[in-house]
Amino acid sequence: MSIKLAKEQKAEIINNIQAYFEEERSESIGELGADQLIDFMIQELGPHIYNKAIEDSRKLITEKMNQIDDELYTLEKPIKNWKR
C-alpha cells in the first residue's frame, strides 16, 4: 500500500515520534529513524486501517440507506381499491 503524506504532515509525525521516544521510553530517535519507522508502520498497518475504514464506511452507508428506505415508506400514499 502506497500512502504519501504531505511534507508538513510527515515532519509533524516525525516530531511526535521523537517526542514519544524521549518522553515515554527515555530514548532518542533520529529524524531518519523516525522517518523509516513511519514508512514501516504505513506499510504494515496501512492496509489494516484502510480496510477497517472501508468496513466502517460500508456500515454507515447501509444504516443511512435503511433510514432513507424507512422514510420513503412513510411517504407512500394509500391506494384506494374501488369495489365493483
mmCIF file of C-alpha atoms in Angstrom:
data_model
loop_
_atom_site.group_PDB
_atom_site.id
_atom_site.type_symbol
_atom_site.label_atom_id
_atom_site.label_comp_id
_atom_site.label_asym_id
_atom_site.label_seq_id
_atom_site.Cartn_x
_atom_site.Cartn_y
_atom_site.Cartn_z
ATOM 1 C CA MET A 1 0.000 0.000 0.000
ATOM 2 C CA SER A 2 1.421 3.332 -1.001
ATOM 3 C CA ILE A 3 0.334 6.250 1.125
ATOM 4 C CA LYS A 4 2.078 9.532 0.532
ATOM 5 C CA LEU A 5 1.996 12.059 3.333
ATOM 6 C CA ALA A 6 2.458 15.761 2.745
ATOM 7 C CA LYS A 7 5.898 17.011 3.729
ATOM 8 C CA GLU A 8 4.410 19.039 6.601
ATOM 9 C CA GLN A 9 2.406 16.079 7.898
ATOM 10 C CA LYS A 10 5.395 13.779 7.857
ATOM 11 C CA ALA A 11 7.559 16.373 9.627
ATOM 12 C CA GLU A 12 4.921 16.739 12.343
ATOM 13 C CA ILE A 13 4.658 12.970 12.782
ATOM 14 C CA ILE A 14 8.455 12.680 12.944
ATOM 15 C CA ASN A 15 8.484 15.291 15.728
ATOM 16 C CA ASN A 16 5.726 13.416 17.570
ATOM 17 C CA ILE A 17 7.612 10.113 17.305
ATOM 18 C CA GLN A 18 10.795 11.716 18.555
ATOM 19 C CA ALA A 19 8.913 13.276 21.483
ATOM 20 C CA TYR A 20 7.233 9.941 22.265
ATOM 21 C CA PHE A 21 10.535 8.064 22.337
ATOM 22 C CA GLU A 22 12.092 10.729 24.533
ATOM 23 C CA GLU A 23 9.197 11.053 26.996
ATOM 24 C CA GLU A 24 7.882 7.508 27.166
ATOM 25 C CA ARG A 25 10.970 5.415 26.575
ATOM 26 C CA SER A 26 13.769 7.745 27.632
ATOM 27 C CA GLU A 27 15.405 7.038 24.287
ATOM 28 C CA SER A 28 16.250 9.292 21.422
ATOM 29 C CA ILE A 29 15.463 8.513 17.829
ATOM 30 C CA GLY A 30 16.854 10.472 14.941
ATOM 31 C CA GLU A 31 14.890 12.003 12.130
ATOM 32 C CA LEU A 32 15.912 9.246 9.711
ATOM 33 C CA GLY A 33 14.936 6.525 12.187
ATOM 34 C CA ALA A 34 11.559 8.154 12.814
ATOM 35 C CA ASP A 35 11.030 8.545 9.066
ATOM 36 C CA GLN A 36 11.805 4.867 8.494
ATOM 37 C CA LEU A 37 9.504 3.898 11.363
ATOM 38 C CA ILE A 38 6.671 5.862 9.749
ATOM 39 C CA ASP A 39 7.253 4.136 6.407
ATOM 40 C CA PHE A 40 7.314 0.728 8.097
ATOM 41 C CA MET A 41 4.131 1.426 10.054
ATOM 42 C CA ILE A 42 2.335 2.665 6.955
ATOM 43 C CA GLN A 43 3.389 -0.476 5.108
ATOM 44 C CA GLU A 44 2.379 -2.814 7.943
ATOM 45 C CA LEU A 45 -0.649 -1.036 9.434
ATOM 46 C CA GLY A 46 -1.890 0.906 6.419
ATOM 47 C CA PRO A 47 -3.864 -1.917 4.774
ATOM 48 C CA HIS A 48 -5.490 -2.927 8.074
ATOM 49 C CA ILE A 49 -6.508 0.635 8.922
ATOM 50 C CA TYR A 50 -7.712 1.247 5.375
ATOM 51 C CA ASN A 51 -9.818 -1.926 5.344
ATOM 52 C CA LYS A 52 -11.325 -1.045 8.730
ATOM 53 C CA ALA A 53 -12.229 2.408 7.410
ATOM 54 C CA ILE A 54 -13.896 0.819 4.379
ATOM 55 C CA GLU A 55 -15.815 -1.576 6.654
ATOM 56 C CA ASP A 56 -16.956 1.310 8.869
ATOM 57 C CA SER A 57 -17.990 3.307 5.802
ATOM 58 C CA ARG A 58 -19.970 0.363 4.472
ATOM 59 C CA LYS A 59 -21.829 0.038 7.779
ATOM 60 C CA LEU A 60 -22.591 3.758 7.890
ATOM 61 C CA ILE A 61 -23.855 3.810 4.310
ATOM 62 C CA THR A 62 -26.005 0.741 4.944
ATOM 63 C CA GLU A 63 -27.529 2.374 8.046
ATOM 64 C CA LYS A 64 -28.213 5.590 6.122
ATOM 65 C CA MET A 65 -29.756 3.663 3.222
ATOM 66 C CA ASN A 66 -32.021 1.816 5.654
ATOM 67 C CA GLN A 67 -33.094 5.144 7.168
ATOM 68 C CA ILE A 68 -33.848 6.547 3.718
ATOM 69 C CA ASP A 69 -35.789 3.403 2.841
ATOM 70 C CA ASP A 70 -37.863 3.760 6.015
ATOM 71 C CA GLU A 71 -38.524 7.433 5.252
ATOM 72 C CA LEU A 72 -39.609 6.576 1.706
ATOM 73 C CA TYR A 73 -42.133 4.063 3.055
ATOM 74 C CA THR A 74 -43.647 6.787 5.240
ATOM 75 C CA LEU A 75 -44.106 8.954 2.134
ATOM 76 C CA GLU A 76 -46.147 6.361 0.271
ATOM 77 C CA LYS A 77 -49.770 7.261 -0.311
ATOM 78 C CA PRO A 78 -52.531 4.757 0.336
ATOM 79 C CA ILE A 79 -54.158 3.299 -2.744
ATOM 80 C CA LYS A 80 -57.929 3.033 -2.754
ATOM 81 C CA ASN A 81 -59.379 -0.153 -4.088
ATOM 82 C CA TRP A 82 -62.767 0.580 -5.634
ATOM 83 C CA LYS A 83 -65.035 -2.357 -5.229
ATOM 84 C CA ARG A 84 -67.399 -3.060 -8.105
#
